Short mmCIF file of C-alpha atoms in Angstrom, two decimals:
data_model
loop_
_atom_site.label_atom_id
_atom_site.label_comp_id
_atom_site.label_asym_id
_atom_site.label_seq_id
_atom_site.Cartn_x
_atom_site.Cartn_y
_atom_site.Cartn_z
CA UNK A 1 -23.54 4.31 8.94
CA UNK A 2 -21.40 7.57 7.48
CA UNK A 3 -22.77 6.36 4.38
CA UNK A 4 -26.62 7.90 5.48
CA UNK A 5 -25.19 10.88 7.68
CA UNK A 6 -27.13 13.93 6.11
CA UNK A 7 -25.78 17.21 6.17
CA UNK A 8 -27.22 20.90 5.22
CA UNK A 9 -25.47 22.66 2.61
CA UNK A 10 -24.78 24.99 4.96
CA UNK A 11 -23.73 22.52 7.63
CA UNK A 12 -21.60 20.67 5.37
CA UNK A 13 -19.72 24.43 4.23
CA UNK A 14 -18.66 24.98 7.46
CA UNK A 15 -17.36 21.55 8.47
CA UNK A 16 -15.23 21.13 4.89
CA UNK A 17 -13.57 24.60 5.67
CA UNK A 18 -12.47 23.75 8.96
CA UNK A 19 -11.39 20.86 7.79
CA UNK A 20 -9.02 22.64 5.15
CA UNK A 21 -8.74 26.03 7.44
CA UNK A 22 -10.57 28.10 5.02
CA UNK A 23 -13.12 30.70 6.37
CA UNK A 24 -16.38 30.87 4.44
CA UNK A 25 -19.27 33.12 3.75
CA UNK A 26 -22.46 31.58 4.78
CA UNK A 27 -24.14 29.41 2.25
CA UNK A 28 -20.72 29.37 0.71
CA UNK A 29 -19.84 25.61 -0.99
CA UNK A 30 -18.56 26.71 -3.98
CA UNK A 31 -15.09 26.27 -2.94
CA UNK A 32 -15.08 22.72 -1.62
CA UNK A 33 -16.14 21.59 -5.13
CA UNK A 34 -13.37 23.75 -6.88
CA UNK A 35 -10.47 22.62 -4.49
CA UNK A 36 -8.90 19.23 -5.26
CA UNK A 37 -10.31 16.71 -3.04
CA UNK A 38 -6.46 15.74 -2.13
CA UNK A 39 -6.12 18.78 -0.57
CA UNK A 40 -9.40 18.01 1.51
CA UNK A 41 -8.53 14.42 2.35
CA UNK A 42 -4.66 15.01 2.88
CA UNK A 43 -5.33 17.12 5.81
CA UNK A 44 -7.33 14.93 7.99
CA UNK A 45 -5.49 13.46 10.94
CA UNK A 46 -7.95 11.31 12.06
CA UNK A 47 -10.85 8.64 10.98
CA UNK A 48 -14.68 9.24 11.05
CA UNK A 49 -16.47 8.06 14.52
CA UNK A 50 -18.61 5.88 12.07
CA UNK A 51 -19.50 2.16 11.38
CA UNK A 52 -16.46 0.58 8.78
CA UNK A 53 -17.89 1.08 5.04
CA UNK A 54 -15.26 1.31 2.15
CA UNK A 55 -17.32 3.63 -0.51
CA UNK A 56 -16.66 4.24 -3.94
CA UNK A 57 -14.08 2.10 -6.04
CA UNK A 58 -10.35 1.81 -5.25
CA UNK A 59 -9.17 4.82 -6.95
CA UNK A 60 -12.40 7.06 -6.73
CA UNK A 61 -13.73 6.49 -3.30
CA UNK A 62 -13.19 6.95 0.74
CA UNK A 63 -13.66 5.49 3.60
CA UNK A 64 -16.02 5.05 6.72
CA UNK A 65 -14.80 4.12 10.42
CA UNK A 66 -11.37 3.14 9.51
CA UNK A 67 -8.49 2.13 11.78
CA UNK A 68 -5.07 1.82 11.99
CA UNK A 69 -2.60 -0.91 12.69
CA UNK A 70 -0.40 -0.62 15.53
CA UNK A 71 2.87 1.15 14.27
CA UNK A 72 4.69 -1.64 15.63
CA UNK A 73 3.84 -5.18 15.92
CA UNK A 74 5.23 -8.36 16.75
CA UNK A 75 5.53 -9.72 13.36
CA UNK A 76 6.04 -5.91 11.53
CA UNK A 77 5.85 -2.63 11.63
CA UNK A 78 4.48 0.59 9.61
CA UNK A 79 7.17 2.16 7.89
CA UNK A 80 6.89 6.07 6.54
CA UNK A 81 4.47 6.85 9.72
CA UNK A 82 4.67 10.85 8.68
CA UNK A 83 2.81 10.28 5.79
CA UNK A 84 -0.02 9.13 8.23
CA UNK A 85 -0.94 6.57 5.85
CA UNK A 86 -1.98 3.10 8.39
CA UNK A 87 -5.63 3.17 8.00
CA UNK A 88 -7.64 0.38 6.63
CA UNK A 89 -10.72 -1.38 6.65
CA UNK A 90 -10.74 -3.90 9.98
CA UNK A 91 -10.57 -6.84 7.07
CA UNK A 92 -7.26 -5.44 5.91
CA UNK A 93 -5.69 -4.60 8.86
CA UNK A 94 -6.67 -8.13 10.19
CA UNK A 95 -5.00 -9.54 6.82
CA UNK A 96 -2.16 -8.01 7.83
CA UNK A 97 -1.77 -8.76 10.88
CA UNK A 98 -2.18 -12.52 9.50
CA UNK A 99 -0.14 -12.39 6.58
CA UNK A 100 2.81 -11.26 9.02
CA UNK A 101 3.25 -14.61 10.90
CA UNK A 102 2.44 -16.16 7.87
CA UNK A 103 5.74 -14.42 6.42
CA UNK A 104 7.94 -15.41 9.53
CA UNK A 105 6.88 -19.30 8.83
CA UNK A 106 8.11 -18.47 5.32
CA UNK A 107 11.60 -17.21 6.87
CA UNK A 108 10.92 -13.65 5.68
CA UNK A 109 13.55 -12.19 8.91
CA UNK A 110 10.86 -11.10 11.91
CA UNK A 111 8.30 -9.75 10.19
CA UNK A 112 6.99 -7.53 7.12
CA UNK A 113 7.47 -4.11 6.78
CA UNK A 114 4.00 -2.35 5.72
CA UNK A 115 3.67 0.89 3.54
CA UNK A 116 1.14 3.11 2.82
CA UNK A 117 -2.53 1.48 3.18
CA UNK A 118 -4.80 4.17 3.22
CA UNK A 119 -5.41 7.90 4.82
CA UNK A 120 -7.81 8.21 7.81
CA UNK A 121 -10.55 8.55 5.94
CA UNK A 122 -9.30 7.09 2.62
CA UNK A 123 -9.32 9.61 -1.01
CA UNK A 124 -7.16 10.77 -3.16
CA UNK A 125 -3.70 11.82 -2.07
CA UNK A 126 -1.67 14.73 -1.64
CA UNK A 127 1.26 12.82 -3.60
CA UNK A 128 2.07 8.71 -4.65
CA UNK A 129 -1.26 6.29 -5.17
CA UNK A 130 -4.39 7.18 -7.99
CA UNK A 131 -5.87 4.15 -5.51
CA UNK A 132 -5.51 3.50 -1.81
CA UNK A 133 -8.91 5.37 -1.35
CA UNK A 134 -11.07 2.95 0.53
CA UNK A 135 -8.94 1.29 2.82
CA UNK A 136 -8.29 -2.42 1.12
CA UNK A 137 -5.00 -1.87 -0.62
CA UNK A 138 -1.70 -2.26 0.92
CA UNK A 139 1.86 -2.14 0.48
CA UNK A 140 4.77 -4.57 1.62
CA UNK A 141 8.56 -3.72 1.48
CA UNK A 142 10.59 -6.32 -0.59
CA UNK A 143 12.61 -5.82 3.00
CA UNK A 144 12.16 -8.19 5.87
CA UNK A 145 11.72 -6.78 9.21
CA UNK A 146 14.89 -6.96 10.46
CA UNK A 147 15.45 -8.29 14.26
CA UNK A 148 16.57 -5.22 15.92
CA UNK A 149 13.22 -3.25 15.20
CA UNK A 150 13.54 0.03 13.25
CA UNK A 151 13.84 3.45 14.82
CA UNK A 152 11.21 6.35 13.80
CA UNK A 153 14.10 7.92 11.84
CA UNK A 154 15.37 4.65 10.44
CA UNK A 155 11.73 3.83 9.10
CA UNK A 156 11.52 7.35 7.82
CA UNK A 157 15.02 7.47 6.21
CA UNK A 158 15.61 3.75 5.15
CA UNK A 159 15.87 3.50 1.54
CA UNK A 160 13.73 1.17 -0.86
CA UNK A 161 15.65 -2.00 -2.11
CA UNK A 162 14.86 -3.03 -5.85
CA UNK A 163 14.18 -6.54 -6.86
CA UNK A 164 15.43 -5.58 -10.50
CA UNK A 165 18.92 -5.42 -12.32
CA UNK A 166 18.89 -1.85 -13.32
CA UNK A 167 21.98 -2.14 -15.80
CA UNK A 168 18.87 -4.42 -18.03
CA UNK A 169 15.61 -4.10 -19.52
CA UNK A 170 12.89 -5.41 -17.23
CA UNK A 171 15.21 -8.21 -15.60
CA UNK A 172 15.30 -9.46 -11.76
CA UNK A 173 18.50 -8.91 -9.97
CA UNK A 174 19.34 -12.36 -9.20
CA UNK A 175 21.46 -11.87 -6.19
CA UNK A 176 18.65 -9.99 -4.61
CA UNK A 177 15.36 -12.32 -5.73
CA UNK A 178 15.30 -15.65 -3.99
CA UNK A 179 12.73 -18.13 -3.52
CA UNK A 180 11.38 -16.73 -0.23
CA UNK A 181 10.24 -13.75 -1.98
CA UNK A 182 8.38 -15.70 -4.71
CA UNK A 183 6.73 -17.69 -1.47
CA UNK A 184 5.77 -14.43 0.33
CA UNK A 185 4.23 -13.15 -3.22
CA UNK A 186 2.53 -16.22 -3.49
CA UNK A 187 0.94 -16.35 -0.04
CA UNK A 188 -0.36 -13.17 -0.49
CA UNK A 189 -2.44 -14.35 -3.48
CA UNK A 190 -3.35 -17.96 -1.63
CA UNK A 191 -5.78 -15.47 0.98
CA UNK A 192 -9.62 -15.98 -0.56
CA UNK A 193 -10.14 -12.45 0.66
CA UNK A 194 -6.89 -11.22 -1.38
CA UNK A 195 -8.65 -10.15 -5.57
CA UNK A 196 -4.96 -9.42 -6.27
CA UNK A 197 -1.87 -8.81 -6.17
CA UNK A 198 0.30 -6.04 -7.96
CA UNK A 199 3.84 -6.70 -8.70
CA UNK A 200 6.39 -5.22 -11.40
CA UNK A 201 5.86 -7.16 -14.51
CA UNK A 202 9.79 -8.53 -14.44
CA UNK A 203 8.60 -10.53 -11.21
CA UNK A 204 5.83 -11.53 -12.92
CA UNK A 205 7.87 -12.75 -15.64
CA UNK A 206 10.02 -14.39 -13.40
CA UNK A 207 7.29 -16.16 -11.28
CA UNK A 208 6.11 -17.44 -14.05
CA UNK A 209 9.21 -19.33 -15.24
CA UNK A 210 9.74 -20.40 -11.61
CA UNK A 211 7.17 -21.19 -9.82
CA UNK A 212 6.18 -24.76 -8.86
CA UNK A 213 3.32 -24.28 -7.06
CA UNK A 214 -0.06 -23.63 -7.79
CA UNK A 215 -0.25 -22.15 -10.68
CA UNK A 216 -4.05 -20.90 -10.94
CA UNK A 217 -2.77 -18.55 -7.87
CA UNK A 218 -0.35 -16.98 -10.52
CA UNK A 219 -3.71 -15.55 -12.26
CA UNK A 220 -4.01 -13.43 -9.08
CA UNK A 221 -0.71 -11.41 -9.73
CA UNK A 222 -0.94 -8.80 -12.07
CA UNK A 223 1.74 -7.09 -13.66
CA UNK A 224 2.16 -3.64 -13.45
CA UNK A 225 4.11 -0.34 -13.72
CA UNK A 226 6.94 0.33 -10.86
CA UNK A 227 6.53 -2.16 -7.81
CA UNK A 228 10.26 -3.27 -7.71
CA UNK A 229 10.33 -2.54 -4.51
CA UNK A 230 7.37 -3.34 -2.87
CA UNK A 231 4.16 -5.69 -4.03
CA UNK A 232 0.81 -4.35 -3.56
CA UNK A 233 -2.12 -6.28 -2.05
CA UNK A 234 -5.57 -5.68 -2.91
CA UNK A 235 -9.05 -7.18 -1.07
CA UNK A 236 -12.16 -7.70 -2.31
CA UNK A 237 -15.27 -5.53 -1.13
CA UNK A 238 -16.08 -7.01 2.09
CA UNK A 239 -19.61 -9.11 2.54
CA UNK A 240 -22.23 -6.95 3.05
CA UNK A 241 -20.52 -3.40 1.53
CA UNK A 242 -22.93 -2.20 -0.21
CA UNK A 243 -21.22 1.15 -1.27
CA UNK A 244 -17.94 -0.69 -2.62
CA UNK A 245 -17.66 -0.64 -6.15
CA UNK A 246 -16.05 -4.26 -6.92
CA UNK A 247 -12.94 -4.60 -9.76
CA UNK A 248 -13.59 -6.78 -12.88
CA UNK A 249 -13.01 -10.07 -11.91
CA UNK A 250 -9.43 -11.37 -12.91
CA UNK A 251 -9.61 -13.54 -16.37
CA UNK A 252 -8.73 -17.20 -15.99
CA UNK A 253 -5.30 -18.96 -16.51
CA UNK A 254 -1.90 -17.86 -14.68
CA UNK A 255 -1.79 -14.38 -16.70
CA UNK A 256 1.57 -15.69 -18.52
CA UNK A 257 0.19 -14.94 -21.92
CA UNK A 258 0.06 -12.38 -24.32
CA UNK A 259 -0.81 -9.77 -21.76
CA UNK A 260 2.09 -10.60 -19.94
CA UNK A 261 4.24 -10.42 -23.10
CA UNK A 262 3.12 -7.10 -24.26
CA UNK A 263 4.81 -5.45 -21.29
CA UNK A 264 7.93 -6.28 -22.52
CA UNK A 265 7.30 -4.73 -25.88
CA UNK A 266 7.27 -1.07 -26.54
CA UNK A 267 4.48 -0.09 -26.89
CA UNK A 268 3.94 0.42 -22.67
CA UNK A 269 6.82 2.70 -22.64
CA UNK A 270 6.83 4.94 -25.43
CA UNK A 271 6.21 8.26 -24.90
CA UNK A 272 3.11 9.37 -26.04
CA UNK A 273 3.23 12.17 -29.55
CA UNK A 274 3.13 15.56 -28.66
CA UNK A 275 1.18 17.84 -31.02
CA UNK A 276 3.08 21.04 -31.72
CA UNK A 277 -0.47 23.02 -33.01
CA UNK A 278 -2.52 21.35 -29.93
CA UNK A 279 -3.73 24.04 -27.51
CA UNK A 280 -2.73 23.11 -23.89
CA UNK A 281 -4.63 21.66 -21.80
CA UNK A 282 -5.08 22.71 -18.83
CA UNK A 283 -4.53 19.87 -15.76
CA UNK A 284 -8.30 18.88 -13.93
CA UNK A 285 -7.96 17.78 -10.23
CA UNK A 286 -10.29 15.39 -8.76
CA UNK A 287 -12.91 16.91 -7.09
CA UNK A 288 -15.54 15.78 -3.65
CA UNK A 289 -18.00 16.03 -6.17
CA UNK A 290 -16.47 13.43 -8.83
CA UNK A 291 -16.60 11.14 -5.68
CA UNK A 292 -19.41 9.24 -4.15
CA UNK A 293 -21.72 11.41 -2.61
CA UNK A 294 -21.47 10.15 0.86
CA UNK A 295 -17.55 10.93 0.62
CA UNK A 296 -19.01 14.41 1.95
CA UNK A 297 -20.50 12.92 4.46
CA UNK A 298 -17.29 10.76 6.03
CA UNK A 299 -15.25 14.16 5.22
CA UNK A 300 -17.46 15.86 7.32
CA UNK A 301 -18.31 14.12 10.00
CA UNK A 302 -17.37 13.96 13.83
CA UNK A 303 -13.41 11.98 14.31
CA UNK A 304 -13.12 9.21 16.50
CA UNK A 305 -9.56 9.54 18.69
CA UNK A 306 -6.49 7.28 16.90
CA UNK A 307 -6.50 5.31 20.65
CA UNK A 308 -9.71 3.99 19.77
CA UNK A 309 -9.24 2.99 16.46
CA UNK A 310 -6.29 1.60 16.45
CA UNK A 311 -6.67 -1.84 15.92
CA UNK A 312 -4.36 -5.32 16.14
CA UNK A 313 -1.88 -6.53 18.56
CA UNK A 314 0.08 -3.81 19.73
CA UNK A 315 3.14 -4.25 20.44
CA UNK A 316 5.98 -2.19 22.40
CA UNK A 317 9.60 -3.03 21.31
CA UNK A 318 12.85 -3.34 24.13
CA UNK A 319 14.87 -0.23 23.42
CA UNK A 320 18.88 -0.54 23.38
CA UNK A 321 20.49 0.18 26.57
CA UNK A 322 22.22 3.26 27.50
CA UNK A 323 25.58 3.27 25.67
CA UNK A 324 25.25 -0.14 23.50
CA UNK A 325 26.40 1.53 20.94
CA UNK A 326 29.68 2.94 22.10
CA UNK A 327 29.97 -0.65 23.67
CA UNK A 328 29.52 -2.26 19.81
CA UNK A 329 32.13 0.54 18.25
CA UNK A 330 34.51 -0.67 21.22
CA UNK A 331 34.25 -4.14 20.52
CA UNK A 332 34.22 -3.82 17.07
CA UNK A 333 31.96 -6.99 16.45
CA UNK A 334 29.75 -7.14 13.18
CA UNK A 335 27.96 -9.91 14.22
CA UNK A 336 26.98 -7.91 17.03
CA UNK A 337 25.29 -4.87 14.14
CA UNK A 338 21.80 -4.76 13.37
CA UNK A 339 21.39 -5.68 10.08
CA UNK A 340 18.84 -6.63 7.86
CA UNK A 341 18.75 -10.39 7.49
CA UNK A 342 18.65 -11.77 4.22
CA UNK A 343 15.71 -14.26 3.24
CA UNK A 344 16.64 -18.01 3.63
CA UNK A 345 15.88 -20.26 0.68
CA UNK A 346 12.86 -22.30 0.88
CA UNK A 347 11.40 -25.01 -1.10
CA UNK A 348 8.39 -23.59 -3.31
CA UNK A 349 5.14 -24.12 -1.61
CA UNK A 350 3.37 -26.75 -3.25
#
């Protein structure tokens, strides 16, 4: 296990700076506890050759033996893939692959479309998510996969749709929410395995006037800043982890309470005092040794190729023929235009 690989001070120097392309004097670590362990973790391509272990809590942690869902799938595919951001524990990357077909039976077009999960060997990042650092969090698009599958460029360049009305306060654009997305929310939280899910708290809001279902799932959904236009799934520490720090269980009911109510007060979105005579304070960056110890370890140890850990049903989409397109512009036919289908309203699940 990565979690019991043992390195020398010395040892460990040497592999960290290669890691970051930093030469070293011997018996030199000083620097890999002064650089910000984004910067350490950012620039790893590839995931330990090690036994799956998430390590450390969600947003203080890494991971062991990751691997990476296929970039394309029958029933989705991983959007952003520069970012380099696909790798999970096996558990999530199975949920995934799961909670796809599960979204097709709910009409959500051909598929989800799947953020960032985690980097190959989990951490903080260079830039977005405090958590995302041991492989069981995950983002889906508020976009269906559409039925012409997305280009490299178009998954790179496609812009984020918001499920809000920006011209209000914390209000879901009607003409955008529909009942499929409540059902693909909801599904998401119906998974055992699933601790929660993260959602803006105006979808919250709305869920909770709306939904018919069951309602003790509606506990499972947690309000939250930004995620208008995506929802955020998060696991439970797999049987057996022993290195996985677990999140306070959620409290009872369906979460539309008080603490639902004081997001829509002001008190979450005032901007904090500034004191004029305070000195200022300079900013402290996370650190490989504010992480779990064995983060070293996984950091520094041997990568296995992304062949071999890629893991789920693979799946290799039919390009467009030679000169489609200047056949579509001819015709002129929009039916004939890839677009991105719009959910079909379903009855709540019950």
């Amino acid at each position: 296990m990565a979690a019991r690989i043992i390195f020398s001070r010395h040892s460990l120097s040497l592999a960290l700076a290669a890691l970051i392309g930093l030469g070293v004097v011997a018996g030199d670590t000083a620097f890999a506890q002064d650089t910000p362990a984004k910067q350490l973790f950012g620039k790893v391509q590839l995931p330990s050759n090690s036994a799956p272990a998430p390590i450390g809590f969600y947003a203080k942690g890494c991971m062991a033996g990751a691997v990476a869902i296929p970039t394309d799938g029958p029933t989705w595919q991983a959007m952003r893939l520069s970012r380099n951001r696909r790798w999970g524990n096996p558990a999530m990357i199975s949920l995934l692959e799961s909670f796809s077909q599960d979204a097709v039976r709910l009409g959500w077009g051909s598929g989800i479309l799947i953020g960032d999960i985690s980097q190959p060997r989990g951490g903080p990042m260079l830039t977005g998510h405090a958590s995302h650092q041991i492989g069981l969090d995950a983002d889906i698009w508020f976009t269906p996969k559409p039925a012409q599958p997305l280009t490299v460029e178009q998954r790179e360049d496609m812009p984020f749709t918001s499920m809000l009305d920006k011209t209000k306060f914390l209000t879901v654009n009607s003409r955008r929410w529909t009942p499929t997305h409540a059902n693909l929310v909801m599904q998401a939280a119906r998974y055992p395995q699933v601790e929660r899910v993260f959602v803006n708290p105006a979808i919250k809001k709305k869920l909770c006037e709306t939904w018919q279902g069951d309602r003790s799932l509606l506990g499972k959904v947690r309000p939250v800043y930004g995620h208008d236009e995506h929802f955020h799934i998060r696991m439970h520490c797999p049987p057996g982890a022993a290195g996985c720090k677990a999140q306070a269980p959620v409290t009872s009911g369906d979460g539309c309470d008080k603490s639902l109510a004081w997001w829509f007060s002001k008190e979450p979105w005032a901007k904090p005092e500034k004191n004029p005579d305070a000195k200022p304070v300079k900013p402290r960056f996370t650190t490989l040794s504010d992480l779990p110890r064995a983060c070293s370890a996984v950091l520094a140890a041997p990568a296995a190729s992304e062949q071999t850990a890629t893991f789920g049903t693979a799946y290799v989409a039919e390009q467009p023929q030679a000169g489609e397109q200047a056949i579509r512009e001819v015709i002129g036919d929009e039916s004939l235009l890839d677009t991105i289908p719009v959910p079909r309203a379903r009855p709540a699940l019950r």
